[in-house]
Short mmCIF file of N, CA and C in Angstrom, two decimals:
data_model
loop_
_atom_site.label_atom_id
_atom_site.label_comp_id
_atom_site.label_asym_id
_atom_site.label_seq_id
_atom_site.Cartn_x
_atom_site.Cartn_y
_atom_site.Cartn_z
N MET Z 1 -15.16 52.31 21.89
CA MET Z 1 -15.52 53.01 20.23
C MET Z 1 -14.22 53.12 19.60
N ALA Z 2 -14.32 53.72 18.19
CA ALA Z 2 -14.11 53.86 17.60
C ALA Z 2 -12.54 55.19 17.62
N GLU Z 3 -11.39 55.07 17.55
CA GLU Z 3 -10.24 56.63 17.42
C GLU Z 3 -10.97 57.23 16.68
N ASN Z 4 -10.42 58.34 16.72
CA ASN Z 4 -10.94 59.92 16.30
C ASN Z 4 -12.59 59.43 15.75
N LYS Z 5 -13.87 59.14 16.48
CA LYS Z 5 -15.08 59.09 15.75
C LYS Z 5 -16.26 59.83 17.06
N LYS Z 6 -16.22 60.62 16.64
CA LYS Z 6 -16.76 62.12 17.54
C LYS Z 6 -18.43 62.14 17.90
N SER Z 7 -19.34 61.07 17.00
CA SER Z 7 -20.21 60.76 17.33
C SER Z 7 -20.99 59.20 17.42
N PHE Z 8 -21.78 59.54 17.75
CA PHE Z 8 -23.00 57.58 17.56
C PHE Z 8 -24.31 57.67 17.68
N LEU Z 9 -24.85 57.16 16.95
CA LEU Z 9 -26.82 56.91 16.72
C LEU Z 9 -27.24 56.28 17.96
N LEU Z 10 -28.22 56.99 18.43
CA LEU Z 10 -29.02 56.62 19.45
C LEU Z 10 -30.24 56.85 18.77
N TYR Z 11 -31.04 55.31 18.76
CA TYR Z 11 -32.14 55.15 18.19
C TYR Z 11 -33.49 55.48 18.78
N CYS Z 12 -34.77 56.52 17.94
CA CYS Z 12 -35.33 57.07 18.49
C CYS Z 12 -37.06 55.34 19.57
N ASP Z 13 -36.61 54.62 18.89
CA ASP Z 13 -37.28 53.78 19.39
C ASP Z 13 -36.79 53.07 21.17
N LEU Z 14 -35.38 54.07 21.26
CA LEU Z 14 -35.44 53.63 22.78
C LEU Z 14 -35.87 54.27 24.08
N ILE Z 15 -36.95 55.36 23.18
CA ILE Z 15 -38.07 56.01 24.45
C ILE Z 15 -39.18 55.14 24.84
N HIS Z 16 -39.55 53.92 24.11
CA HIS Z 16 -40.14 53.15 24.97
C HIS Z 16 -39.46 52.10 26.31
N THR Z 17 -38.11 52.43 25.99
CA THR Z 17 -37.13 51.78 27.37
C THR Z 17 -37.30 52.97 28.25
N VAL Z 18 -37.15 54.29 27.93
CA VAL Z 18 -36.67 55.16 28.66
C VAL Z 18 -37.61 56.10 29.60
N GLN Z 19 -38.92 55.67 28.99
CA GLN Z 19 -40.12 56.20 29.64
C GLN Z 19 -40.54 55.06 30.36
N LYS Z 20 -40.21 53.81 31.13
CA LYS Z 20 -40.35 53.08 32.20
C LYS Z 20 -39.56 53.25 32.96
N LEU Z 21 -38.55 54.02 32.83
CA LEU Z 21 -37.88 54.67 33.99
C LEU Z 21 -38.09 55.78 34.39
N ASN Z 22 -37.75 56.08 36.00
CA ASN Z 22 -37.86 57.02 36.64
C ASN Z 22 -36.69 58.37 35.95
N ASP Z 23 -37.30 59.23 36.45
CA ASP Z 23 -35.96 60.33 35.87
C ASP Z 23 -34.42 59.89 36.52
N ASP Z 24 -34.14 59.20 38.00
CA ASP Z 24 -32.73 59.22 37.98
C ASP Z 24 -31.97 57.96 37.73
N GLN Z 25 -32.68 56.84 37.18
CA GLN Z 25 -32.74 55.45 36.69
C GLN Z 25 -32.36 56.02 34.97
N ALA Z 26 -32.97 56.97 34.31
CA ALA Z 26 -32.85 57.66 32.97
C ALA Z 26 -31.51 58.02 32.80
N GLY Z 27 -31.57 59.41 34.08
CA GLY Z 27 -29.88 59.69 33.64
C GLY Z 27 -29.06 59.10 34.09
N LYS Z 28 -28.82 57.96 34.62
CA LYS Z 28 -27.77 56.93 35.22
C LYS Z 28 -27.58 56.09 33.89
N LEU Z 29 -28.59 56.09 32.97
CA LEU Z 29 -28.36 55.27 32.09
C LEU Z 29 -27.76 56.02 30.90
N PHE Z 30 -28.21 57.38 30.46
CA PHE Z 30 -27.30 57.80 29.45
C PHE Z 30 -25.78 58.61 29.92
N LYS Z 31 -25.72 58.63 31.32
CA LYS Z 31 -24.54 58.70 31.53
C LYS Z 31 -23.70 57.18 31.22
N HIS Z 32 -24.20 56.23 31.51
CA HIS Z 32 -23.39 54.78 31.02
C HIS Z 32 -23.22 55.09 30.25
N VAL Z 33 -24.50 55.61 28.93
CA VAL Z 33 -23.99 55.13 27.47
C VAL Z 33 -22.84 56.20 27.15
N LEU Z 34 -22.81 57.12 27.52
CA LEU Z 34 -21.81 58.19 27.97
C LEU Z 34 -20.65 57.97 27.42
N GLU Z 35 -20.37 56.67 28.94
CA GLU Z 35 -19.21 56.40 29.37
C GLU Z 35 -18.40 55.53 28.23
N TYR Z 36 -19.50 54.51 28.19
CA TYR Z 36 -19.47 53.35 26.50
C TYR Z 36 -18.77 53.98 25.66
N VAL Z 37 -19.53 55.02 25.34
CA VAL Z 37 -18.90 55.64 23.84
C VAL Z 37 -17.81 56.06 23.98
N ASN Z 38 -17.23 56.80 24.91
CA ASN Z 38 -16.12 57.14 25.21
C ASN Z 38 -15.18 56.83 25.66
N ASP Z 39 -15.21 55.08 25.82
CA ASP Z 39 -14.23 54.15 26.22
C ASP Z 39 -13.98 54.53 27.71
N LEU Z 40 -14.74 54.16 28.49
CA LEU Z 40 -14.60 54.92 30.05
C LEU Z 40 -14.51 53.34 30.94
N ASN Z 41 -14.89 52.71 30.37
CA ASN Z 41 -16.16 51.05 30.49
C ASN Z 41 -16.42 51.06 31.53
N PRO Z 42 -17.77 51.90 31.58
CA PRO Z 42 -18.59 51.94 32.75
C PRO Z 42 -18.97 50.49 33.17
N GLU Z 43 -19.23 50.52 35.00
CA GLU Z 43 -19.65 48.75 35.61
C GLU Z 43 -20.74 49.85 36.21
N THR Z 44 -21.55 49.19 36.66
CA THR Z 44 -22.89 49.43 37.34
C THR Z 44 -23.34 47.56 38.47
N ASP Z 45 -23.86 47.82 39.34
CA ASP Z 45 -24.45 46.34 40.03
C ASP Z 45 -25.49 46.54 39.86
N ASP Z 46 -25.92 47.88 39.10
CA ASP Z 46 -28.10 48.00 39.22
C ASP Z 46 -28.79 47.07 38.08
N ILE Z 47 -28.88 46.19 38.23
CA ILE Z 47 -29.39 45.31 37.40
C ILE Z 47 -30.39 45.84 36.13
N LEU Z 48 -31.25 47.04 36.42
CA LEU Z 48 -31.98 47.44 35.59
C LEU Z 48 -31.15 48.23 34.38
N LEU Z 49 -29.98 48.66 35.22
CA LEU Z 49 -29.58 49.32 34.30
C LEU Z 49 -28.50 48.57 33.54
N LYS Z 50 -28.10 47.31 33.75
CA LYS Z 50 -27.86 46.15 32.64
C LYS Z 50 -28.84 46.17 31.72
N VAL Z 51 -29.79 45.66 32.69
CA VAL Z 51 -30.80 45.25 31.28
C VAL Z 51 -30.87 46.46 30.66
N CYS Z 52 -31.55 47.22 30.75
CA CYS Z 52 -31.49 48.20 29.68
C CYS Z 52 -30.27 48.86 28.48
N PHE Z 53 -29.28 48.75 29.11
CA PHE Z 53 -28.43 49.31 28.36
C PHE Z 53 -27.57 47.95 27.18
N GLU Z 54 -27.94 46.73 27.72
CA GLU Z 54 -27.59 45.86 26.99
C GLU Z 54 -27.90 45.51 25.35
N PRO Z 55 -29.55 46.45 25.03
CA PRO Z 55 -29.78 46.38 23.64
C PRO Z 55 -29.08 47.76 22.91
N ILE Z 56 -29.18 48.87 24.43
CA ILE Z 56 -27.68 50.12 23.02
C ILE Z 56 -26.93 49.54 22.82
N LYS Z 57 -26.33 48.82 23.77
CA LYS Z 57 -24.60 48.21 23.37
C LYS Z 57 -24.62 47.71 22.51
N GLN Z 58 -25.60 46.76 22.38
CA GLN Z 58 -25.49 46.09 21.06
C GLN Z 58 -25.57 46.63 19.61
N ASN Z 59 -26.54 47.65 19.60
CA ASN Z 59 -26.82 48.61 18.50
C ASN Z 59 -25.66 49.54 18.40
N LEU Z 60 -25.14 50.11 19.71
CA LEU Z 60 -23.32 50.51 19.40
C LEU Z 60 -22.43 49.52 18.68
N LYS Z 61 -22.79 48.12 19.16
CA LYS Z 61 -21.12 47.80 18.47
C LYS Z 61 -21.60 47.43 17.15
N ARG Z 62 -23.21 47.37 16.98
CA ARG Z 62 -22.92 47.11 15.36
C ARG Z 62 -23.17 48.44 14.37
N ASP Z 63 -23.00 49.17 14.65
CA ASP Z 63 -23.10 50.80 14.24
C ASP Z 63 -21.75 50.98 13.72
N LEU Z 64 -20.97 50.60 14.81
CA LEU Z 64 -19.33 51.03 14.97
C LEU Z 64 -18.44 49.59 13.79
N LYS Z 65 -19.38 48.40 13.75
CA LYS Z 65 -18.78 47.63 12.35
C LYS Z 65 -19.55 48.35 11.42
N THR Z 66 -20.74 48.92 11.22
CA THR Z 66 -20.83 49.38 10.06
C THR Z 66 -20.39 51.16 9.04
N TYR Z 67 -19.90 51.24 10.60
CA TYR Z 67 -18.77 52.44 10.04
C TYR Z 67 -17.61 51.84 9.73
N GLU Z 68 -16.95 51.32 10.12
CA GLU Z 68 -15.40 50.61 9.84
C GLU Z 68 -15.56 50.12 8.88
N LYS Z 69 -16.60 49.28 8.14
CA LYS Z 69 -16.72 48.97 6.47
C LYS Z 69 -16.67 50.22 6.05
N MET Z 70 -18.00 51.32 5.91
CA MET Z 70 -17.75 52.24 5.19
C MET Z 70 -16.42 53.12 5.50
N CYS Z 71 -15.46 53.27 6.41
CA CYS Z 71 -14.54 53.69 6.04
C CYS Z 71 -13.32 53.11 5.24
N LYS Z 72 -12.94 52.05 5.15
CA LYS Z 72 -12.31 51.32 4.57
C LYS Z 72 -12.41 51.37 3.21
N LYS Z 73 -13.99 51.21 3.15
CA LYS Z 73 -14.67 50.90 1.35
C LYS Z 73 -13.94 52.41 1.14
N ARG Z 74 -13.70 53.26 1.98
CA ARG Z 74 -13.56 54.70 1.24
C ARG Z 74 -12.49 54.85 0.95
N SER Z 75 -11.67 54.23 2.28
CA SER Z 75 -10.26 54.68 1.83
C SER Z 75 -9.71 53.45 0.41
N ASP Z 76 -10.18 52.48 0.65
CA ASP Z 76 -10.16 51.70 -0.81
C ASP Z 76 -10.30 52.16 -1.72
N ALA Z 77 -11.62 52.87 -2.39
CA ALA Z 77 -12.15 53.48 -3.51
C ALA Z 77 -11.26 54.98 -4.10
N GLY Z 78 -10.89 55.59 -2.43
CA GLY Z 78 -9.67 56.75 -2.79
C GLY Z 78 -8.64 56.19 -3.24
N LYS Z 79 -7.73 55.25 -2.62
CA LYS Z 79 -6.45 54.44 -3.16
C LYS Z 79 -6.82 54.32 -4.85
N LYS Z 80 -7.70 53.42 -4.90
CA LYS Z 80 -8.39 53.87 -6.65
C LYS Z 80 -8.36 54.29 -7.24
N GLY Z 81 -8.42 55.81 -6.80
CA GLY Z 81 -9.17 56.77 -7.72
C GLY Z 81 -7.67 57.60 -8.24
N MET Z 82 -6.95 57.70 -6.84
CA MET Z 82 -5.83 57.79 -6.59
C MET Z 82 -4.39 57.40 -7.81
N ALA Z 83 -4.64 55.57 -7.84
CA ALA Z 83 -3.94 55.12 -8.85
C ALA Z 83 -4.17 55.56 -10.03
N LYS Z 84 -5.38 55.17 -9.99
CA LYS Z 84 -5.86 55.60 -11.73
C LYS Z 84 -5.69 57.06 -12.62
N ARG Z 85 -5.50 57.95 -11.13
CA ARG Z 85 -5.34 59.61 -11.60
C ARG Z 85 -3.79 59.46 -12.26
N TRP Z 86 -3.29 58.79 -11.23
CA TRP Z 86 -1.54 58.79 -11.66
C TRP Z 86 -0.71 57.41 -12.12
N GLY Z 87 -2.02 56.73 -12.16
CA GLY Z 87 -1.74 56.07 -13.14
C GLY Z 87 -0.27 55.01 -12.62
N LYS Z 88 -0.52 54.57 -10.82
CA LYS Z 88 0.95 54.16 -10.71
C LYS Z 88 0.36 52.83 -9.25
N ASP Z 89 0.90 52.12 -8.60
CA ASP Z 89 0.66 51.26 -7.66
C ASP Z 89 0.69 52.48 -6.19
N ASN Z 90 -0.40 52.84 -5.53
CA ASN Z 90 -0.11 53.54 -4.63
C ASN Z 90 -0.64 53.08 -3.68
N LYS Z 91 -0.46 52.27 -2.82
CA LYS Z 91 -0.07 51.33 -1.24
C LYS Z 91 0.22 52.17 -0.30
N ASP Z 92 1.75 52.85 -0.75
CA ASP Z 92 1.61 53.43 0.22
C ASP Z 92 1.42 55.12 0.80
N ASN Z 93 0.00 55.59 -0.23
CA ASN Z 93 -0.40 56.71 -0.07
C ASN Z 93 0.34 57.43 -0.56
N LYS Z 94 1.28 57.68 -1.39
CA LYS Z 94 1.68 59.16 -1.14
C LYS Z 94 1.89 59.41 -2.86
N CYS Z 95 1.76 61.02 -3.35
CA CYS Z 95 1.48 61.14 -4.48
C CYS Z 95 3.11 60.88 -5.10
N TYR Z 96 3.21 61.03 -6.13
CA TYR Z 96 4.47 60.67 -7.13
C TYR Z 96 4.85 61.70 -7.58
N LYS Z 97 3.94 62.76 -7.97
CA LYS Z 97 4.56 64.29 -8.94
C LYS Z 97 3.85 64.79 -8.17
N PRO Z 98 4.12 66.28 -8.53
CA PRO Z 98 3.79 67.27 -8.05
C PRO Z 98 2.44 67.74 -9.30
N ILE Z 99 1.46 68.06 -8.69
CA ILE Z 99 0.19 68.39 -9.50
C ILE Z 99 0.40 69.23 -10.65
N THR Z 100 0.71 70.18 -10.46
CA THR Z 100 1.30 71.62 -11.24
C THR Z 100 2.83 72.14 -10.95
N LYS Z 101 3.68 72.62 -11.75
CA LYS Z 101 4.43 73.27 -11.80
C LYS Z 101 4.78 74.01 -10.93
N ILE Z 102 3.66 74.50 -10.30
CA ILE Z 102 4.08 75.95 -9.45
C ILE Z 102 3.48 75.35 -8.10
N THR Z 103 3.12 73.96 -8.10
CA THR Z 103 3.78 73.48 -6.86
C THR Z 103 4.77 72.69 -6.37
N ASP Z 104 5.14 72.68 -7.35
CA ASP Z 104 6.94 71.98 -7.19
C ASP Z 104 7.93 73.18 -6.66
N ASN Z 105 8.38 72.22 -5.50
CA ASN Z 105 9.18 73.66 -4.95
C ASN Z 105 10.43 73.85 -4.77
N ASP Z 106 11.10 72.80 -5.92
CA ASP Z 106 12.52 72.77 -6.29
C ASP Z 106 12.92 74.21 -7.72
N ASN Z 107 13.81 74.85 -7.15
CA ASN Z 107 14.12 75.53 -7.98
C ASN Z 107 15.29 75.06 -9.30
N ASP Z 108 15.71 74.31 -9.51
CA ASP Z 108 16.60 73.31 -10.22
C ASP Z 108 16.25 73.72 -11.69
N ASN Z 109 14.89 73.68 -12.34
CA ASN Z 109 15.27 74.00 -13.90
C ASN Z 109 13.46 74.72 -14.21
N ASP Z 110 14.22 76.22 -13.47
CA ASP Z 110 12.74 76.97 -13.65
C ASP Z 110 13.24 78.81 -14.96
N ASN Z 111 14.36 78.05 -15.59
CA ASN Z 111 15.13 78.73 -16.21
C ASN Z 111 14.64 79.51 -17.43
N ASP Z 112 13.41 78.55 -17.90
CA ASP Z 112 12.86 78.53 -18.65
C ASP Z 112 11.54 79.40 -18.45
N ILE Z 113 11.23 79.49 -17.57
CA ILE Z 113 9.90 80.73 -16.95
C ILE Z 113 10.38 82.36 -17.22
N TYR Z 114 9.33 82.82 -18.07
CA TYR Z 114 10.26 84.05 -18.29
C TYR Z 114 9.40 85.45 -17.10
N ARG Z 115 8.24 85.32 -17.08
CA ARG Z 115 7.27 85.46 -15.85
C ARG Z 115 6.23 85.12 -15.15
N SER Z 116 6.31 84.72 -13.92
CA SER Z 116 4.92 84.24 -13.22
C SER Z 116 5.07 85.13 -12.07
N PHE Z 117 3.51 84.49 -11.62
CA PHE Z 117 3.03 85.29 -10.29
C PHE Z 117 1.59 84.64 -9.80
N ALA Z 118 1.54 84.63 -8.73
CA ALA Z 118 0.04 83.58 -8.25
C ALA Z 118 -0.27 82.40 -9.33
N HIS Z 119 -0.65 82.03 -9.53
CA HIS Z 119 -1.32 80.98 -10.11
C HIS Z 119 -0.52 80.75 -11.42
N LEU Z 120 -0.03 81.69 -11.65
CA LEU Z 120 -0.05 81.69 -13.21
C LEU Z 120 1.41 82.10 -13.72
N SER Z 121 2.07 81.45 -15.36
CA SER Z 121 3.34 81.70 -15.41
C SER Z 121 3.35 82.08 -16.96
N MET Z 122 4.47 82.12 -17.21
CA MET Z 122 4.54 82.39 -19.04
C MET Z 122 6.81 81.77 -19.38
N SER Z 123 6.05 80.56 -20.66
CA SER Z 123 7.88 80.40 -20.82
C SER Z 123 7.92 81.39 -21.49
N VAL Z 124 9.24 81.58 -21.98
CA VAL Z 124 10.54 81.97 -22.79
C VAL Z 124 10.17 81.87 -23.81
N ASP Z 125 9.62 80.54 -24.42
CA ASP Z 125 9.16 80.14 -25.79
C ASP Z 125 7.67 81.19 -25.98
N GLN Z 126 6.83 80.73 -25.18
CA GLN Z 126 4.95 81.94 -25.66
C GLN Z 126 5.75 83.12 -25.34
N PHE Z 127 6.56 83.49 -24.23
CA PHE Z 127 7.12 85.06 -24.92
C PHE Z 127 7.74 84.82 -26.16
N ASN Z 128 8.71 84.40 -26.82
CA ASN Z 128 9.51 84.59 -27.97
C ASN Z 128 8.40 84.26 -29.24
N LYS Z 129 6.94 83.93 -28.76
CA LYS Z 129 6.03 83.93 -29.43
C LYS Z 129 5.35 85.05 -29.88
N LEU Z 130 5.05 85.74 -28.58
CA LEU Z 130 4.47 87.16 -29.12
C LEU Z 130 5.26 88.48 -29.27
N GLU Z 131 6.12 88.29 -29.29
CA GLU Z 131 7.93 89.34 -29.41
C GLU Z 131 7.32 89.15 -30.65
N ALA Z 132 7.53 87.64 -31.29
CA ALA Z 132 7.81 88.20 -32.40
C ALA Z 132 6.61 89.27 -33.26
N GLU Z 133 5.42 89.12 -32.54
CA GLU Z 133 4.41 89.86 -32.96
C GLU Z 133 4.00 91.01 -32.32
N TYR Z 134 4.45 91.87 -31.37
CA TYR Z 134 4.68 92.67 -30.69
C TYR Z 134 5.93 93.08 -29.36
N ASP Z 135 5.47 94.33 -29.46
CA ASP Z 135 7.31 94.98 -28.69
C ASP Z 135 7.57 94.03 -27.37
N LYS Z 136 8.56 93.95 -26.69
CA LYS Z 136 8.72 93.71 -25.38
C LYS Z 136 8.20 94.89 -24.72
N SER Z 137 7.98 96.22 -24.66
CA SER Z 137 7.27 96.86 -23.22
C SER Z 137 6.05 96.61 -23.49
N VAL Z 138 5.69 96.77 -24.45
CA VAL Z 138 4.03 96.25 -24.68
C VAL Z 138 3.96 94.85 -24.38
N ILE Z 139 4.40 94.12 -24.02
CA ILE Z 139 3.71 92.70 -23.74
C ILE Z 139 4.35 92.80 -22.19
N ASP Z 140 5.64 93.24 -21.72
CA ASP Z 140 6.02 93.70 -20.62
C ASP Z 140 4.52 94.68 -19.18
N SER Z 141 4.03 96.03 -20.18
CA SER Z 141 3.07 96.48 -20.17
C SER Z 141 1.56 95.40 -19.48
N CYS Z 142 1.34 94.77 -20.89
CA CYS Z 142 0.68 94.04 -20.73
C CYS Z 142 0.08 92.65 -19.51
N LEU Z 143 1.39 92.27 -19.41
CA LEU Z 143 1.71 91.12 -18.57
C LEU Z 143 1.53 91.56 -16.54
N ASP Z 144 2.14 93.38 -16.23
CA ASP Z 144 1.99 94.11 -15.10
C ASP Z 144 0.12 93.92 -15.44
N SER Z 145 -0.14 94.70 -16.44
CA SER Z 145 -2.35 94.96 -16.22
C SER Z 145 -2.59 93.51 -15.84
N ILE Z 146 -2.05 92.10 -16.29
CA ILE Z 146 -2.88 91.16 -15.74
C ILE Z 146 -2.81 91.03 -14.71
N GLU Z 147 -1.22 90.86 -14.05
CA GLU Z 147 -0.90 90.92 -12.73
C GLU Z 147 -1.76 91.58 -11.87
N ASN Z 148 -1.96 93.00 -12.22
CA ASN Z 148 -2.60 93.39 -11.32
C ASN Z 148 -4.16 94.21 -11.07
N PHE Z 149 -4.50 92.96 -11.99
CA PHE Z 149 -6.35 92.51 -13.04
C PHE Z 149 -6.77 91.62 -11.44
N LYS Z 150 -7.67 92.48 -11.19
CA LYS Z 150 -8.22 91.87 -9.53
C LYS Z 150 -8.33 90.63 -9.46
N ASN Z 151 -9.39 90.19 -10.40
CA ASN Z 151 -10.05 88.76 -10.92
C ASN Z 151 -8.81 87.72 -11.60
N ASN Z 152 -7.83 87.78 -11.68
CA ASN Z 152 -7.06 87.14 -12.66
C ASN Z 152 -6.65 85.27 -11.61
N ASN Z 153 -7.41 85.65 -11.04
CA ASN Z 153 -7.09 83.90 -10.08
C ASN Z 153 -8.45 83.42 -11.31
N LYS Z 154 -9.14 83.98 -12.47
CA LYS Z 154 -9.56 82.91 -13.25
C LYS Z 154 -9.32 82.60 -13.59
N TYR Z 155 -8.09 83.39 -14.71
CA TYR Z 155 -7.50 83.22 -15.61
C TYR Z 155 -6.32 81.19 -15.52
N LYS Z 156 -6.55 80.62 -16.54
CA LYS Z 156 -5.74 78.99 -16.39
C LYS Z 156 -4.83 79.34 -16.98
N SER Z 157 -4.15 80.68 -18.44
CA SER Z 157 -2.94 80.40 -18.73
C SER Z 157 -3.13 82.26 -18.83
N LEU Z 158 -1.07 82.07 -18.42
CA LEU Z 158 -0.53 83.70 -18.81
C LEU Z 158 -0.28 84.02 -19.88
N TYR Z 159 -0.13 82.89 -21.29
CA TYR Z 159 0.41 83.07 -22.20
C TYR Z 159 -1.66 83.07 -23.34
N LEU Z 160 -2.11 82.81 -23.16
CA LEU Z 160 -3.17 82.83 -23.56
C LEU Z 160 -3.82 84.32 -23.71
N THR Z 161 -3.90 84.46 -21.88
CA THR Z 161 -4.81 85.95 -21.46
C THR Z 161 -3.68 86.80 -22.03
N CYS Z 162 -2.84 87.03 -21.61
CA CYS Z 162 -1.56 88.20 -22.28
C CYS Z 162 -2.09 88.41 -24.07
N LYS Z 163 -2.22 86.53 -24.69
CA LYS Z 163 -2.14 86.95 -26.71
C LYS Z 163 -3.92 87.97 -26.84
N ASN Z 164 -4.79 87.36 -25.76
CA ASN Z 164 -5.71 88.18 -26.01
C ASN Z 164 -5.78 89.18 -25.91
N TRP Z 165 -5.67 89.69 -24.85
CA TRP Z 165 -5.46 90.87 -24.02
C TRP Z 165 -4.58 92.00 -25.62
N LEU Z 166 -3.38 91.42 -25.87
CA LEU Z 166 -2.59 92.06 -26.69
C LEU Z 166 -3.72 92.79 -27.76
N LYS Z 167 -4.75 91.74 -28.22
CA LYS Z 167 -5.25 91.96 -29.56
C LYS Z 167 -6.04 93.63 -29.68
N LYS Z 168 -5.48 94.29 -28.24
CA LYS Z 168 -6.00 95.63 -28.57
C LYS Z 168 -5.09 96.22 -28.91
N GLU Z 169 -3.82 96.49 -28.85
CA GLU Z 169 -2.44 96.82 -28.92
C GLU Z 169 -2.02 96.69 -30.70
N PRO Z 170 -1.31 98.08 -30.87
CA PRO Z 170 -0.83 97.46 -32.77
C PRO Z 170 0.38 96.38 -32.35
N LYS Z 171 0.31 95.47 -33.96
CA LYS Z 171 1.42 94.92 -33.59
C LYS Z 171 2.84 95.26 -34.00
N LYS Z 172 3.77 95.18 -34.34
CA LYS Z 172 5.08 95.99 -34.69
C LYS Z 172 5.06 96.05 -36.15
N ILE Z 173 4.59 95.14 -36.76
CA ILE Z 173 4.44 95.03 -38.12
C ILE Z 173 3.52 96.92 -38.57
N GLU Z 174 2.25 96.83 -38.17
CA GLU Z 174 1.87 98.01 -37.81
C GLU Z 174 2.38 99.44 -37.66
N ASP Z 175 3.50 99.08 -36.69
CA ASP Z 175 4.33 100.39 -36.26
C ASP Z 175 5.04 100.84 -37.14
N LYS Z 176 5.75 99.61 -37.76
CA LYS Z 176 6.76 99.90 -39.13
C LYS Z 176 5.98 100.54 -40.33
N LEU Z 177 4.83 100.45 -40.64
CA LEU Z 177 4.01 100.69 -41.58
C LEU Z 177 3.42 101.99 -41.15
N VAL Z 178 2.69 102.21 -40.10
CA VAL Z 178 2.43 104.05 -39.89
C VAL Z 178 3.69 104.60 -39.81
N ALA Z 179 4.86 104.66 -39.31
CA ALA Z 179 5.81 104.99 -39.12
C ALA Z 179 7.00 105.48 -40.84
N GLN Z 180 6.52 104.23 -42.05
CA GLN Z 180 6.48 104.81 -42.99
C GLN Z 180 5.44 105.11 -44.08
N ALA Z 181 4.93 105.49 -43.20
CA ALA Z 181 3.43 106.30 -43.93
C ALA Z 181 4.12 108.06 -43.29
N LYS Z 182 4.08 108.00 -42.22
CA LYS Z 182 4.36 109.53 -41.88
C LYS Z 182 6.01 109.48 -42.60
N LYS Z 183 7.05 108.97 -42.60
CA LYS Z 183 7.91 109.35 -43.58
C LYS Z 183 7.92 110.29 -44.85
N HIS Z 184 6.64 109.33 -45.55
CA HIS Z 184 6.09 109.53 -46.75
C HIS Z 184 4.64 110.99 -46.36
N GLY Z 185 5.10 111.48 -45.65
CA GLY Z 185 3.92 112.41 -45.51
C GLY Z 185 2.56 112.27 -45.76
N TYR Z 186 1.64 110.89 -45.68
CA TYR Z 186 0.67 109.78 -45.83
C TYR Z 186 0.08 110.67 -43.94
N VAL Z 187 0.62 110.67 -43.25
CA VAL Z 187 0.11 110.17 -42.44
C VAL Z 187 0.40 111.83 -41.32
N LYS Z 188 -0.02 112.32 -40.44
CA LYS Z 188 0.47 113.04 -39.83
C LYS Z 188 0.98 112.81 -38.84
#
């Protein structure tokens, strides 16, 4: 049989043959089949067992050829899909680049990451965009909240999530206006 193959088909119409055998002969036939599919190369001198086993053996061989064709076809389809996805010839079946930056174990060019945890990260550029509107302490507090949020694994972008969460917080400009209003006595 094939390597790493854990199962085989035994067809229902075999009952017509097995019913004509006594229990002892049927048990020997079943053991013979199991030895065959486990590559133990069974041999017997019992002519009745040989005659009953031959059609089973031919079915198993036919099914094995079909199985091997299916495995080859799936392997080729997988290689083709992978080549299409990565845009390269992929005969050796190896990935040419990491899927995401997070799976990249190199720590050589990670200087531009301001903050990262789990599957989320924010670049320094993205942080600077947020800092133009909000105080650093407010942004860091928001990032802490996102990190501690139970369902943060549903988020795809730390920057966009933080930007959305910060809509509830006052912006820098609003703080300056409030301070000026207090200075002039308009707000207590």
